[in-house]
Amino acid sequence: MAQQVRARIIGTGSFTPPKRMTNADFEKIVDTSDEWIITRTGIRERRIADNGTQSSDMAVEATRRALEMAECSDEEIEAIIVGTVTPDYRLPSTACVLQEKMGFPNAVAFDTVAACTGFINSLSIGRSFIESGVYKKVLVIGVEKLSSITNYKDRNTCVLFGDAAGAAILGPSENGRGVVSTFMKSDGKLREWLWMPTGGAVNPYTPDFTFDGSDKIYMNGSEVFKVAVRQMCDAALRVIKGAGLQPSDVSVVVPHQANIRIIEALAKRLGVGMDKVVLNIDKYGNTSAASVPLALDEANREGRLKPNDNVLMVAFGGGLIWGAALVRW
Ligand code: UT7
């Protein structure tokens, strides 16, 4: 009997802008300290895109690298799914801007808005396209220029965020390798714990709008923290079980890099050693939708992901929305 078609990740790529912003830089602009930031978050520095670099530009670089690894041409790609909350424009999608910049003559391109869960969300949709036979090659991206929506007067949030892009090419596989199980869930009742009140249709910019921070990210960090630990653990256990596995079968964990304490709590609850967890939060901070594919690409290029490894990805973010994916590498 023929094996079920699975969506396999055949190439990964990522991009981070060269400009670094260190904890010492934040000590100069808000009432904070290197010591507080490291112990409470695990972050030492983050990358910041310059004014002329947009989400689509970072996505282009990550995509080029993923296509190269996959040995795939842009003509082969049939769908481009970009997870982002920092699109170049409100209309059209950043996926369409990327298409305009790179080609992709045979693809449909669209964005998903799932904040830090954006890549897992896009991966889940891409997986469905391939398993159902609708498309053969799908490009999934998580990209953010969070510096464009960060309030650099708010010490509660500004020290956390950075800019980056990560991409993956999905193709069909019939040898059992690929995305085995995914899970997504949200709770819109908690939307005001992590949001941007101004700039949408409810509170549009008016000619007399004065900067009050409401057009930037607001987060109730301590409440989000508690839900993040609980729901990331739940999502992880669901995809592990969905793949017919136990937590001890997980080879590598690629978690959303929001806070080292969240990641450690997750690993402890799952009973997975930190040696199996991919960490780069110290270098990049929280890059929202780019966080998981950036860590995945770094682990992949370092040779940490071996054929048939059980790779667990898990994320949580504004919506609130969370999700996980279990991939047989
Ligand atoms: O990516 C999407 C999902 N996001 C997350 O999962 C983030 C979840 N939340 C967190 O990572 C943490 O809640 C934070 C890192 C944001 C904050 O850490 P915390 O341990 O929860 O601190 P807190 O919000 O409870 O604040 C404790 C204290 C407060 O001072 P008081 O009121 O006790 O005097 C804050 O004002 O720490 C203060 N504080 C800071 N102090 C120095 C908050 N930010 C800073 C700062 N530097 N940058």
Tab-separated table of C-alpha atoms and ligand atoms in Angstrom:
chain	number	residue	atom	x	y	z
A	1	MET	CA	0.000	0.000	0.000
A	2	ALA	CA	1.310	3.479	-0.904
A	3	GLN	CA	2.506	5.613	2.031
A	4	GLN	CA	0.497	8.703	2.907
A	5	VAL	CA	1.830	11.873	1.240
A	6	ARG	CA	3.471	14.153	3.786
A	7	ALA	CA	4.794	17.705	3.490
A	8	ARG	CA	8.544	17.577	4.016
A	9	ILE	CA	10.749	20.591	4.687
A	10	ILE	CA	13.273	20.351	1.833
A	11	GLY	CA	15.047	23.665	2.427
A	12	THR	CA	15.343	26.348	5.094
A	13	GLY	CA	16.739	29.867	5.068
A	14	SER	CA	16.888	32.880	7.328
A	15	PHE	CA	18.045	36.465	7.476
A	16	THR	CA	18.870	38.892	10.268
A	17	PRO	CA	19.801	42.515	9.658
A	18	PRO	CA	23.398	43.375	10.578
A	19	LYS	CA	22.673	46.191	13.063
A	20	ARG	CA	22.842	44.994	16.685
A	21	MET	CA	21.112	46.688	19.625
A	22	THR	CA	22.604	45.528	22.937
A	23	ASN	CA	21.230	45.682	26.470
A	24	ALA	CA	23.725	48.475	27.127
A	25	ASP	CA	22.044	50.486	24.336
A	26	PHE	CA	18.704	50.142	26.185
A	27	GLU	CA	20.259	51.307	29.466
A	28	LYS	CA	20.713	54.651	27.706
A	29	ILE	CA	17.073	55.074	26.590
A	30	VAL	CA	14.897	53.499	29.333
A	31	ASP	CA	15.192	52.717	33.071
A	32	THR	CA	16.584	49.184	32.737
A	33	SER	CA	19.780	47.185	33.218
A	34	ASP	CA	21.711	44.500	31.383
A	35	GLU	CA	21.353	42.325	34.478
A	36	TRP	CA	17.517	42.666	34.594
A	37	ILE	CA	17.126	41.910	30.892
A	38	ILE	CA	19.399	38.850	30.940
A	39	THR	CA	17.968	37.284	34.093
A	40	ARG	CA	14.278	38.024	33.311
A	41	THR	CA	14.398	37.236	29.552
A	42	GLY	CA	17.701	35.636	28.456
A	43	ILE	CA	18.207	38.354	25.821
A	44	ARG	CA	21.627	39.998	25.300
A	45	GLU	CA	21.094	41.700	21.948
A	46	ARG	CA	18.663	41.892	19.039
A	47	ARG	CA	18.903	42.898	15.359
A	48	ILE	CA	17.257	46.052	14.038
A	49	ALA	CA	16.510	46.661	10.345
A	50	ASP	CA	17.370	50.066	8.918
A	51	ASN	CA	14.668	52.395	7.596
A	52	GLY	CA	15.058	51.165	4.029
A	53	THR	CA	14.728	47.456	4.892
A	54	GLN	CA	11.164	46.158	5.089
A	55	SER	CA	9.684	42.776	5.998
A	56	SER	CA	9.534	41.823	2.314
A	57	ASP	CA	13.280	42.556	1.889
A	58	MET	CA	14.211	40.296	4.801
A	59	ALA	CA	11.814	37.630	3.488
A	60	VAL	CA	13.517	37.819	0.067
A	61	GLU	CA	16.916	37.015	1.618
A	62	ALA	CA	15.581	34.132	3.718
A	63	THR	CA	13.696	32.765	0.690
A	64	ARG	CA	16.774	32.885	-1.568
A	65	ARG	CA	18.674	30.751	0.945
A	66	ALA	CA	15.803	28.271	1.376
A	67	LEU	CA	15.354	27.867	-2.409
A	68	GLU	CA	19.074	27.285	-2.798
A	69	MET	CA	19.127	24.568	-0.144
A	70	ALA	CA	16.018	22.921	-1.627
A	71	GLU	CA	17.513	23.163	-5.133
A	72	CYS	CA	14.153	24.566	-6.167
A	73	SER	CA	13.369	27.269	-8.743
A	74	ASP	CA	10.833	30.023	-8.162
A	75	GLU	CA	8.714	28.592	-11.040
A	76	GLU	CA	8.099	25.412	-9.024
A	77	ILE	CA	6.501	27.220	-6.079
A	78	GLU	CA	2.686	27.164	-6.198
A	79	ALA	CA	1.839	28.914	-2.935
A	80	ILE	CA	3.595	31.509	-0.780
A	81	ILE	CA	2.286	31.876	2.778
A	82	VAL	CA	3.788	34.653	4.886
A	83	GLY	CA	3.162	34.906	8.622
A	84	THR	CA	3.654	38.509	9.775
A	85	VAL	CA	2.149	41.286	11.900
A	86	THR	CA	4.503	43.852	10.354
A	87	PRO	CA	3.501	43.850	6.672
A	88	ASP	CA	5.082	46.369	4.302
A	89	TYR	CA	1.570	47.732	3.647
A	90	ARG	CA	-1.907	47.101	5.022
A	91	LEU	CA	-2.799	46.277	1.421
A	92	PRO	CA	-1.547	44.260	-0.468
A	93	SER	CA	-0.054	41.333	1.450
A	94	THR	CA	3.685	41.109	2.063
A	95	ALA	CA	3.536	37.739	0.258
A	96	CYS	CA	2.426	39.598	-2.906
A	97	VAL	CA	5.216	42.177	-2.469
A	98	LEU	CA	7.704	39.304	-2.155
A	99	GLN	CA	6.265	37.765	-5.321
A	100	GLU	CA	6.714	41.059	-7.149
A	101	LYS	CA	10.351	41.223	-5.984
A	102	MET	CA	11.296	37.588	-6.741
A	103	GLY	CA	9.169	36.181	-9.567
A	104	PHE	CA	7.126	33.077	-8.652
A	105	PRO	CA	4.993	33.161	-11.833
A	106	ASN	CA	2.964	30.077	-10.864
A	107	ALA	CA	2.121	30.904	-7.255
A	108	VAL	CA	-0.708	32.334	-5.196
A	109	ALA	CA	0.641	34.544	-2.405
A	110	PHE	CA	-1.062	35.581	0.835
A	111	ASP	CA	-0.343	36.505	4.464
A	112	THR	CA	-1.590	35.058	7.728
A	113	VAL	CA	-1.866	37.132	10.905
A	114	ALA	CA	-1.008	34.904	13.842
A	115	ALA	CA	1.724	36.950	15.556
A	116	CYS	CA	4.439	34.724	17.049
A	117	THR	CA	2.551	31.602	15.903
A	118	GLY	CA	2.652	32.900	12.317
A	119	PHE	CA	5.167	30.391	10.986
A	120	ILE	CA	3.500	27.345	12.580
A	121	ASN	CA	0.158	28.571	11.275
A	122	SER	CA	1.549	29.006	7.754
A	123	LEU	CA	3.294	25.632	7.943
A	124	SER	CA	0.008	23.972	8.937
A	125	ILE	CA	-1.800	25.524	5.968
A	126	GLY	CA	1.047	24.602	3.603
A	127	ARG	CA	1.007	21.062	4.933
A	128	SER	CA	-2.713	20.758	4.103
A	129	PHE	CA	-2.144	21.988	0.528
A	130	ILE	CA	0.497	19.326	-0.045
A	131	GLU	CA	-1.231	16.427	1.718
A	132	SER	CA	-4.428	17.104	-0.227
A	133	GLY	CA	-2.510	17.202	-3.512
A	134	VAL	CA	-3.601	20.790	-4.287
A	135	TYR	CA	0.017	21.993	-4.573
A	136	LYS	CA	3.401	20.249	-4.752
A	137	LYS	CA	5.779	23.000	-3.624
A	138	VAL	CA	4.879	25.599	-1.013
A	139	LEU	CA	7.005	28.405	0.446
A	140	VAL	CA	6.248	29.260	4.074
A	141	ILE	CA	7.748	32.300	5.769
A	142	GLY	CA	7.754	34.011	9.148
A	143	VAL	CA	9.035	37.582	9.017
A	144	GLU	CA	8.860	40.635	11.253
A	145	LYS	CA	10.136	44.171	11.376
A	146	LEU	CA	9.035	44.476	15.005
A	147	SER	CA	11.153	47.597	15.440
A	148	SER	CA	8.477	49.386	13.371
A	149	ILE	CA	5.774	48.677	16.004
A	150	THR	CA	7.891	48.766	19.180
A	151	ASN	CA	7.420	51.595	21.684
A	152	TYR	CA	10.979	52.536	22.614
A	153	LYS	CA	9.655	54.484	25.630
A	154	ASP	CA	8.074	51.379	27.210
A	155	ARG	CA	10.675	49.339	29.101
A	156	ASN	CA	8.137	46.538	29.602
A	157	THR	CA	8.263	45.668	25.907
A	158	CYS	CA	11.013	47.496	24.016
A	159	VAL	CA	13.868	45.357	25.335
A	160	LEU	CA	12.196	42.179	24.050
A	161	PHE	CA	11.814	42.565	20.298
A	162	GLY	CA	14.002	42.251	17.195
A	163	ASP	CA	13.757	41.965	13.400
A	164	ALA	CA	14.339	38.808	11.298
A	165	ALA	CA	13.008	36.447	8.647
A	166	GLY	CA	12.883	32.669	8.275
A	167	ALA	CA	11.648	30.535	5.393
A	168	ALA	CA	11.012	26.884	4.563
A	169	ILE	CA	10.192	25.096	1.309
A	170	LEU	CA	7.678	22.258	1.570
A	171	GLY	CA	7.544	19.426	-0.941
A	172	PRO	CA	5.730	16.058	-1.074
A	173	SER	CA	7.285	12.998	0.552
A	174	GLU	CA	6.093	9.397	0.567
A	175	ASN	CA	8.783	7.898	2.791
A	176	GLY	CA	7.184	8.801	6.119
A	177	ARG	CA	9.352	11.880	6.629
A	178	GLY	CA	7.734	15.320	6.891
A	179	VAL	CA	5.081	17.067	8.973
A	180	VAL	CA	3.374	14.338	10.996
A	181	SER	CA	1.018	16.352	13.184
A	182	THR	CA	0.058	19.975	13.809
A	183	PHE	CA	-2.167	21.742	16.330
A	184	MET	CA	-3.479	25.319	16.459
A	185	LYS	CA	-5.733	27.053	18.979
A	186	SER	CA	-6.626	30.595	19.971
A	187	ASP	CA	-8.543	32.546	22.614
A	188	GLY	CA	-9.749	35.915	21.301
A	189	LYS	CA	-11.081	36.869	24.753
A	190	LEU	CA	-7.483	37.550	25.755
A	191	ARG	CA	-6.702	39.731	22.729
A	192	GLU	CA	-6.053	42.899	24.763
A	193	TRP	CA	-3.174	41.269	26.636
A	194	LEU	CA	-1.029	41.650	23.521
A	195	TRP	CA	-2.215	44.139	20.924
A	196	MET	CA	-1.947	47.481	19.135
A	197	PRO	CA	-5.070	49.554	19.881
A	198	THR	CA	-4.633	52.267	17.214
A	199	GLY	CA	-4.205	52.090	13.450
A	200	GLY	CA	-7.005	49.711	12.464
A	201	ALA	CA	-10.588	50.513	11.422
A	202	VAL	CA	-11.798	50.814	15.041
A	203	ASN	CA	-9.287	53.516	15.983
A	204	PRO	CA	-7.945	54.887	12.700
A	205	TYR	CA	-5.242	57.523	12.627
A	206	THR	CA	-6.770	60.988	12.585
A	207	PRO	CA	-5.063	64.230	11.501
A	208	ASP	CA	-4.684	65.268	15.172
A	209	PHE	CA	-3.277	61.889	16.345
A	210	THR	CA	-0.425	62.428	18.773
A	211	PHE	CA	1.967	59.660	19.708
A	212	ASP	CA	0.802	58.043	22.950
A	213	GLY	CA	2.142	54.525	22.386
A	214	SER	CA	-1.275	53.139	21.380
A	215	ASP	CA	-0.062	52.622	17.798
A	216	LYS	CA	2.685	50.300	19.071
A	217	ILE	CA	2.723	46.912	20.825
A	218	TYR	CA	1.169	46.787	24.285
A	219	MET	CA	1.628	43.598	26.326
A	220	ASN	CA	0.495	42.424	29.755
A	221	GLY	CA	3.682	40.389	30.073
A	222	SER	CA	3.114	38.536	33.328
A	223	GLU	CA	-0.386	37.317	32.319
A	224	VAL	CA	0.795	36.328	28.817
A	225	PHE	CA	3.704	34.488	30.421
A	226	LYS	CA	1.435	32.173	32.434
A	227	VAL	CA	-0.837	31.317	29.504
A	228	ALA	CA	2.200	30.818	27.244
A	229	VAL	CA	3.757	28.168	29.486
A	230	ARG	CA	0.459	26.312	29.920
A	231	GLN	CA	-0.678	26.389	26.284
A	232	MET	CA	2.709	25.764	24.661
A	233	CYS	CA	2.994	22.664	26.818
A	234	ASP	CA	-0.530	21.559	25.906
A	235	ALA	CA	0.073	22.145	22.164
A	236	ALA	CA	3.373	20.254	22.325
A	237	LEU	CA	1.811	17.266	24.073
A	238	ARG	CA	-1.032	17.188	21.533
A	239	VAL	CA	1.275	16.988	18.489
A	240	ILE	CA	3.533	14.452	20.211
A	241	LYS	CA	0.501	12.287	20.968
A	242	GLY	CA	-0.889	12.938	17.469
A	243	ALA	CA	2.300	11.459	16.038
A	244	GLY	CA	1.948	8.383	18.261
A	245	LEU	CA	5.016	9.406	20.284
A	246	GLN	CA	6.039	10.143	23.882
A	247	PRO	CA	7.901	13.306	24.979
A	248	SER	CA	11.004	11.123	25.407
A	249	ASP	CA	10.907	10.407	21.641
A	250	VAL	CA	11.440	14.095	20.787
A	251	SER	CA	14.936	14.621	19.343
A	252	VAL	CA	15.011	18.426	19.032
A	253	VAL	CA	12.701	21.190	20.298
A	254	VAL	CA	12.503	24.447	18.343
A	255	PRO	CA	10.457	26.774	20.577
A	256	HIS	CA	9.366	30.357	20.016
A	257	GLN	CA	12.117	32.474	21.572
A	258	ALA	CA	10.036	34.829	23.742
A	259	ASN	CA	11.644	34.314	27.125
A	260	ILE	CA	14.267	31.834	28.357
A	261	ARG	CA	12.169	31.208	31.479
A	262	ILE	CA	9.154	30.185	29.365
A	263	ILE	CA	11.350	27.816	27.345
A	264	GLU	CA	12.895	26.270	30.475
A	265	ALA	CA	9.458	25.819	32.070
A	266	LEU	CA	8.207	24.168	28.865
A	267	ALA	CA	11.171	21.764	28.720
A	268	LYS	CA	10.743	20.879	32.392
A	269	ARG	CA	7.016	20.178	32.023
A	270	LEU	CA	7.666	18.010	28.956
A	271	GLY	CA	10.537	16.226	30.688
A	272	VAL	CA	12.865	17.113	27.803
A	273	GLY	CA	16.481	18.075	28.580
A	274	MET	CA	17.618	21.595	27.643
A	275	ASP	CA	20.370	19.958	25.557
A	276	LYS	CA	17.614	19.094	23.045
A	277	VAL	CA	16.291	22.661	22.897
A	278	VAL	CA	17.430	25.090	20.189
A	279	LEU	CA	18.180	28.482	21.769
A	280	ASN	CA	19.160	31.745	20.095
A	281	ILE	CA	17.140	34.213	22.171
A	282	ASP	CA	20.371	35.730	23.523
A	283	LYS	CA	21.338	36.872	19.995
A	284	TYR	CA	17.999	37.922	18.499
A	285	GLY	CA	15.391	38.410	21.247
A	286	ASN	CA	11.766	37.825	20.341
A	287	THR	CA	11.294	38.052	16.562
A	288	SER	CA	7.646	36.917	16.618
A	289	ALA	CA	6.738	34.944	13.459
A	290	ALA	CA	10.412	34.784	12.409
A	291	SER	CA	11.511	33.209	15.680
A	292	VAL	CA	10.777	29.514	14.981
A	293	PRO	CA	11.987	29.403	11.332
A	294	LEU	CA	15.130	31.371	12.247
A	295	ALA	CA	16.005	28.898	15.016
A	296	LEU	CA	15.052	25.991	12.739
A	297	ASP	CA	17.338	27.219	9.974
A	298	GLU	CA	20.251	27.785	12.354
A	299	ALA	CA	19.839	24.276	13.810
A	300	ASN	CA	19.553	22.823	10.299
A	301	ARG	CA	22.700	24.556	9.045
A	302	GLU	CA	24.603	23.524	12.176
A	303	GLY	CA	23.722	19.876	11.378
A	304	ARG	CA	21.634	19.454	14.543
A	305	LEU	CA	18.662	17.998	12.627
A	306	LYS	CA	19.279	14.423	11.438
A	307	PRO	CA	17.122	12.366	9.044
A	308	ASN	CA	14.132	10.855	10.901
A	309	ASP	CA	14.690	13.028	14.006
A	310	ASN	CA	11.430	13.982	15.707
A	311	VAL	CA	11.542	17.782	15.597
A	312	LEU	CA	9.019	19.632	17.769
A	313	MET	CA	8.193	23.266	16.955
A	314	VAL	CA	5.970	25.213	19.332
A	315	ALA	CA	4.908	28.865	19.558
A	316	PHE	CA	2.596	31.299	21.313
A	317	GLY	CA	1.606	34.892	20.647
A	318	GLY	CA	-0.854	37.771	20.322
A	319	GLY	CA	-4.433	36.794	19.582
A	320	LEU	CA	-3.878	35.028	21.851
A	321	ILE	CA	-2.951	32.149	19.523
A	322	TRP	CA	-0.669	29.167	19.932
A	323	GLY	CA	0.324	26.034	18.058
A	324	ALA	CA	2.824	23.253	17.498
A	325	ALA	CA	4.111	20.958	14.779
A	326	LEU	CA	5.850	17.595	14.982
A	327	VAL	CA	8.098	16.925	11.991
A	328	ARG	CA	9.909	13.689	11.170
A	329	TRP	CA	13.018	15.339	9.707
B	1	UT7	O1	5.996	36.517	21.962
B	1	UT7	C1	4.662	36.545	22.310
B	1	UT7	C2	4.421	36.074	23.660
B	1	UT7	N1	5.120	36.878	24.613
B	1	UT7	C3	5.557	36.325	25.688
B	1	UT7	O2	5.407	35.143	25.854
B	1	UT7	C4	6.161	37.211	26.743
B	1	UT7	C5	5.710	36.778	28.090
B	1	UT7	N2	6.139	37.623	29.192
B	1	UT7	C6	7.430	37.776	29.568
B	1	UT7	O3	8.344	37.293	28.929
B	1	UT7	C7	7.696	38.496	30.864
B	1	UT7	O4	6.464	38.705	31.517
B	1	UT7	C8	8.438	39.854	30.718
B	1	UT7	C9	9.865	39.617	30.337
B	1	UT7	C10	7.748	40.705	29.672
B	1	UT7	C11	8.423	40.599	32.049
B	1	UT7	O5	8.994	39.774	33.060
B	1	UT7	P1	8.225	39.568	34.445
B	1	UT7	O6	9.107	38.766	35.293
B	1	UT7	O7	6.874	38.988	34.124
B	1	UT7	O8	8.132	41.028	35.009
B	1	UT7	P2	6.841	41.849	35.383
B	1	UT7	O9	6.098	42.272	34.161
B	1	UT7	O10	6.048	41.101	36.411
B	1	UT7	O11	7.512	43.101	36.055
B	1	UT7	C12	8.293	42.989	37.226
B	1	UT7	C13	8.972	44.313	37.482
B	1	UT7	C14	8.033	45.512	37.392
B	1	UT7	O12	8.400	46.438	38.365
B	1	UT7	P3	7.562	46.617	39.737
B	1	UT7	O13	6.178	46.965	39.278
B	1	UT7	O14	7.630	45.275	40.391
B	1	UT7	O15	8.290	47.699	40.426
B	1	UT7	C15	8.331	46.067	36.035
B	1	UT7	O16	8.056	47.443	35.952
B	1	UT7	O17	10.002	44.536	36.504
B	1	UT7	C16	9.815	45.825	35.930
B	1	UT7	N3	10.308	45.820	34.568
B	1	UT7	C17	11.566	46.147	34.254
B	1	UT7	N4	12.623	46.506	35.009
B	1	UT7	C18	13.775	46.766	34.394
B	1	UT7	C19	9.633	45.523	33.428
B	1	UT7	N5	10.438	45.647	32.365
B	1	UT7	C20	11.646	46.044	32.858
B	1	UT7	C21	12.877	46.331	32.260
B	1	UT7	N6	13.908	46.678	33.055
B	1	UT7	N7	13.072	46.268	30.923
